[in-house]
Amino acid sequence: MKIFVTYLAAFVVWLLLTWSLDPQEVLAGLAVAALSTYLTRDILVELPPSRPFHPKRYIWFLYYIPVFFWHMLRANLDVAYRVLHPEVPIRPGIVKVRTNLKREISKTMLANSITLTPGTLTVDVVGDFLYVHWINVSTHDPEEQTRIIVSRFERILKEVFE
Amino acid sequence: MSEIGLVLISVGVVFDLFGCIGLVRLPDIYNRLQAATKCVTLGTCMILIGVAFYTGLDAIGVKAIICAVFILLTSPTGAHALARGSHRSGVPLWEGSVGDKYREDKEGGEVHEEA
Amino acid sequence: MIWWMFFSILALSGLMCLYRVGAGPTPPDRTVAIDIFGTLVVGFCALLGIIEGRDFFLNIAIAWALLSFLGTVALAKYLEGRGFDE
């Protein structure tokens, strides 16, 4: 099943990249998609354990996109403020936060989201813990840190990927 | 449509500039990585989406959108790899930092080198 | 006119990255600057694609994004002191 999904995705990307429906291009696309699926068969992402095509997942994913872009825009304005301010107001440090997500793909997406949102950069993921470089450490309480950094996306990603 | 594209491209270019100012002004590698990754990723994505708006849905626009999605996925991953690599190769945090939980845990043995 | 402004701002950003490549005190600093420079080139190629009206500049942009990512990950592994096959 996951091989078929990957094959289909690779073929669609090929069609979009060549942007023509010429029979030669389509045949080449079928071959290239098969080859790339074969070469990556060991590192493919597993489908979610239960009901991978339930529409609720896709609705949550559609909700995730605007939330993500909103936080990303805020992150950029935040960086612009810190960079253009004459004294460069930063209090950096590396903190340790906890996540409840279990699957590899959802931890990866969480780490990527954290990197692109205001003031935080994931340095490493070890088990259930994320080490996050925070440009403006505002509290030293681990619970509070987890609430500020992780919970923005954790709930949405849980619905999408788990 | 092309006006929306031009506005998006302008904003993206300005964010790129902010990111690079951050790269020059901030004091240590982790802060530079933060500012540069965030600003340049969003800036370049906005340029690419602006290009897509400007040309409409033809070969250029579709490739620009695919490229934007690709950058959005790979750029933060590259940033983690670099942050982890430089921390493990022993680059210290800026002296004004308020704590380094990662180094404490590595010295305390909670994080193993191969983890 | 407006295109010249975009290109000058991008060129200025690129010069700042090159400053960091030259000045950056540690090897990771230089690697970060090169990574960011690669992303800037992708934007540059996309703008060139518009004013030339050809789509192969976007092919260059996609290939550049891919190679820049691979290079960054390889250099990060190298900094960590590990082989490329892990």
Short mmCIF file of C-alpha atoms in Angstrom, two decimals, chain B residues 14-103:
data_model
loop_
_atom_site.label_atom_id
_atom_site.label_comp_id
_atom_site.label_asym_id
_atom_site.label_seq_id
_atom_site.Cartn_x
_atom_site.Cartn_y
_atom_site.Cartn_z
CA VAL B 14 13.19 42.19 2.16
CA PHE B 15 12.96 39.15 4.49
CA ASP B 16 15.98 37.65 2.74
CA LEU B 17 17.87 40.87 3.47
CA PHE B 18 16.87 40.73 7.18
CA GLY B 19 18.06 37.15 7.40
CA CYS B 20 21.45 38.05 5.99
CA ILE B 21 21.75 41.07 8.31
CA GLY B 22 21.11 38.59 11.14
CA LEU B 23 23.83 36.35 9.76
CA VAL B 24 26.29 39.23 10.05
CA ARG B 25 25.16 40.84 13.32
CA LEU B 26 24.26 38.03 15.73
CA PRO B 27 26.97 36.76 18.06
CA ASP B 28 27.20 32.95 17.77
CA ILE B 29 26.44 30.20 15.28
CA TYR B 30 23.17 29.04 16.86
CA ASN B 31 21.64 32.50 16.78
CA ARG B 32 22.86 33.08 13.25
CA LEU B 33 21.45 29.76 12.16
CA GLN B 34 18.12 30.72 13.71
CA ALA B 35 17.76 34.11 12.12
CA ALA B 36 19.12 33.07 8.75
CA THR B 37 17.12 29.84 8.45
CA LYS B 38 13.79 31.41 9.39
CA CYS B 39 14.07 34.56 7.35
CA VAL B 40 15.70 33.15 4.25
CA THR B 41 13.34 30.15 4.11
CA LEU B 42 10.21 32.26 4.30
CA GLY B 43 11.73 34.93 2.08
CA THR B 44 12.66 32.54 -0.69
CA CYS B 45 9.32 30.72 -0.43
CA MET B 46 7.52 34.05 -0.80
CA ILE B 47 9.66 34.89 -3.85
CA LEU B 48 8.78 31.52 -5.41
CA ILE B 49 5.06 31.82 -4.63
CA GLY B 50 5.17 35.36 -5.94
CA VAL B 51 6.71 34.05 -9.16
CA ALA B 52 3.87 31.52 -9.37
CA PHE B 53 1.27 34.29 -8.93
CA TYR B 54 3.05 36.48 -11.47
CA THR B 55 3.16 33.93 -14.27
CA GLY B 56 -0.03 32.00 -13.46
CA LEU B 57 -0.36 28.23 -13.69
CA ASP B 58 2.12 27.39 -16.44
CA ALA B 59 5.40 25.47 -16.43
CA ILE B 60 7.24 28.20 -14.49
CA GLY B 61 4.53 28.64 -11.85
CA VAL B 62 4.12 24.94 -11.10
CA LYS B 63 7.88 24.41 -10.83
CA ALA B 64 8.13 27.41 -8.53
CA ILE B 65 5.46 25.95 -6.21
CA ILE B 66 7.19 22.54 -6.13
CA CYS B 67 10.48 24.26 -5.37
CA ALA B 68 8.84 26.26 -2.54
CA VAL B 69 7.45 23.10 -0.91
CA PHE B 70 10.84 21.44 -1.27
CA ILE B 71 12.68 24.32 0.40
CA LEU B 72 10.09 24.45 3.18
CA LEU B 73 10.79 20.77 3.96
CA THR B 74 14.58 20.64 3.53
CA SER B 75 15.76 23.95 4.96
CA PRO B 76 14.83 23.27 8.62
CA THR B 77 16.21 19.74 8.31
CA GLY B 78 19.53 21.13 7.15
CA ALA B 79 19.43 23.57 10.06
CA HIS B 80 18.99 20.73 12.62
CA ALA B 81 21.82 18.80 11.06
CA LEU B 82 24.11 21.82 11.21
CA ALA B 83 23.13 22.77 14.77
CA ARG B 84 23.72 19.22 15.99
CA GLY B 85 26.95 18.87 14.05
CA SER B 86 28.40 22.08 15.40
CA HIS B 87 27.32 21.35 18.97
CA ARG B 88 28.97 17.93 18.81
CA SER B 89 32.09 19.30 17.20
CA GLY B 90 32.41 21.46 20.33
CA VAL B 91 31.35 24.97 19.28
CA PRO B 92 30.28 26.68 22.53
CA LEU B 93 27.24 28.92 22.99
CA TRP B 94 27.69 32.69 23.19
CA GLU B 95 28.95 33.77 26.63
CA GLY B 96 25.73 35.73 27.29
CA SER B 97 23.61 32.56 27.05
CA VAL B 98 21.48 31.52 30.00
CA GLY B 99 22.10 27.78 30.08
CA ASP B 100 22.87 24.77 27.93
CA LYS B 101 20.73 21.79 28.92
CA TYR B 102 22.06 19.76 25.98
CA ARG B 103 25.68 19.94 27.14
#
